[in-house]
CSV table of C-alpha atoms in Angstrom, one decimal:
chain,number,residue,atom,x,y,z
A,1,UNK,CA,0.0,0.0,0.0
A,2,UNK,CA,1.6,3.3,-1.1
A,3,UNK,CA,1.2,6.1,1.4
A,4,UNK,CA,1.9,9.7,0.4
A,5,UNK,CA,2.5,12.7,2.7
A,6,UNK,CA,1.1,16.1,2.0
A,7,UNK,CA,2.2,19.1,4.1
A,8,UNK,CA,0.9,22.6,4.4
A,9,UNK,CA,2.7,24.6,7.0
A,10,UNK,CA,2.4,22.9,10.4
A,11,UNK,CA,-0.4,20.6,9.2
A,12,UNK,CA,-0.3,17.5,7.0
A,13,UNK,CA,-1.8,14.2,6.2
A,14,UNK,CA,-0.8,10.7,5.2
A,15,UNK,CA,-3.1,9.3,2.5
A,16,UNK,CA,-3.5,6.2,0.5
A,17,UNK,CA,-5.9,5.2,-2.3
A,18,UNK,CA,-7.2,1.7,-2.8
A,19,UNK,CA,-9.8,0.8,-5.5
A,20,UNK,CA,-10.5,4.5,-6.2
A,21,UNK,CA,-11.2,5.4,-2.5
A,22,UNK,CA,-8.9,7.4,-0.3
A,23,UNK,CA,-8.1,6.9,3.4
A,24,UNK,CA,-6.3,9.5,5.4
A,25,UNK,CA,-4.7,10.4,8.7
A,26,UNK,CA,-4.2,14.1,9.5
A,27,UNK,CA,-1.8,15.7,11.9
A,28,UNK,CA,-0.5,19.0,13.2
A,29,UNK,CA,3.1,19.6,14.1
A,30,UNK,CA,3.3,21.4,17.4
A,31,UNK,CA,7.1,21.5,17.5
A,32,UNK,CA,10.0,20.0,15.6
A,33,UNK,CA,9.9,17.0,18.0
A,34,UNK,CA,6.1,16.6,18.4
A,35,UNK,CA,3.3,15.6,16.1
A,36,UNK,CA,-0.4,15.4,17.1
A,37,UNK,CA,-2.4,12.8,15.1
A,38,UNK,CA,-5.9,14.4,15.2
A,39,UNK,CA,-8.0,12.5,12.7
A,40,UNK,CA,-8.2,9.2,10.7
A,41,UNK,CA,-10.8,8.6,8.0
A,42,UNK,CA,-11.3,5.4,6.1
A,43,UNK,CA,-14.3,5.2,3.8
A,44,UNK,CA,-16.8,2.4,4.3
A,45,UNK,CA,-15.6,0.8,1.0
A,46,UNK,CA,-12.1,0.3,2.5
A,47,UNK,CA,-13.1,-0.9,6.0
A,48,UNK,CA,-11.6,-4.2,7.0
A,49,UNK,CA,-8.8,-3.9,4.4
A,50,UNK,CA,-6.1,-2.7,6.8
A,51,UNK,CA,-6.0,0.9,5.5
A,52,UNK,CA,-6.2,2.5,8.9
A,53,UNK,CA,-3.7,0.2,10.4
A,54,UNK,CA,-1.3,0.9,7.5
A,55,UNK,CA,-1.7,4.7,8.1
A,56,UNK,CA,-1.0,4.3,11.8
A,57,UNK,CA,2.1,2.1,11.2
A,58,UNK,CA,3.4,4.6,8.7
A,59,UNK,CA,3.0,7.5,11.2
A,60,UNK,CA,5.0,5.5,13.7
A,61,UNK,CA,7.7,4.7,11.2
A,62,UNK,CA,8.0,8.4,10.2
A,63,UNK,CA,8.2,9.4,13.9
A,64,UNK,CA,11.0,6.9,14.4
A,65,UNK,CA,12.9,8.2,11.3
A,66,UNK,CA,12.4,11.8,12.3
A,67,UNK,CA,13.1,11.2,16.0
A,68,UNK,CA,9.9,12.9,17.1
A,69,UNK,CA,7.0,11.9,19.4
A,70,UNK,CA,3.3,11.4,18.6
A,71,UNK,CA,0.4,12.6,20.7
A,72,UNK,CA,-2.5,10.3,19.6
A,73,UNK,CA,-5.5,12.7,19.9
A,74,UNK,CA,-7.4,10.7,17.3
A,75,UNK,CA,-9.5,7.9,18.9
A,76,UNK,CA,-8.5,5.5,16.2
A,77,UNK,CA,-4.8,6.2,16.7
A,78,UNK,CA,-5.2,6.0,20.4
A,79,UNK,CA,-6.8,2.5,20.1
A,80,UNK,CA,-4.0,1.4,17.8
A,81,UNK,CA,-1.4,2.6,20.3
A,82,UNK,CA,-3.1,0.5,23.0
A,83,UNK,CA,-2.9,-2.6,20.7
A,84,UNK,CA,0.7,-2.1,19.9
A,85,UNK,CA,2.9,-1.6,23.0
A,86,UNK,CA,6.0,-1.8,20.8
A,87,UNK,CA,5.1,1.7,19.5
A,88,UNK,CA,5.5,3.3,23.0
A,89,UNK,CA,9.0,4.6,22.0
A,90,UNK,CA,7.4,7.3,19.9
A,91,UNK,CA,4.2,8.0,21.9
A,92,UNK,CA,3.8,10.9,24.3
A,93,UNK,CA,0.8,10.7,26.6
């Protein structure tokens, strides 16, 4: 699944398209070391296909590469963090 990043100032999103439908995870950068994941959207047509999980995993990988932390304000991202204790190295409560 190819995930692209779009940035506009301190805001951005990770997005992927599958079968003509796009899922996204949006974020705000509050400092060079901190990103707030604030929303995840996966259309009904993509539910159950692992799109949300792929976006969450991508955000974690980007945080590790960039040496920053994530605040999981989005309920979906918060739930994923609870399911993946191995992500705690990049999570700020």
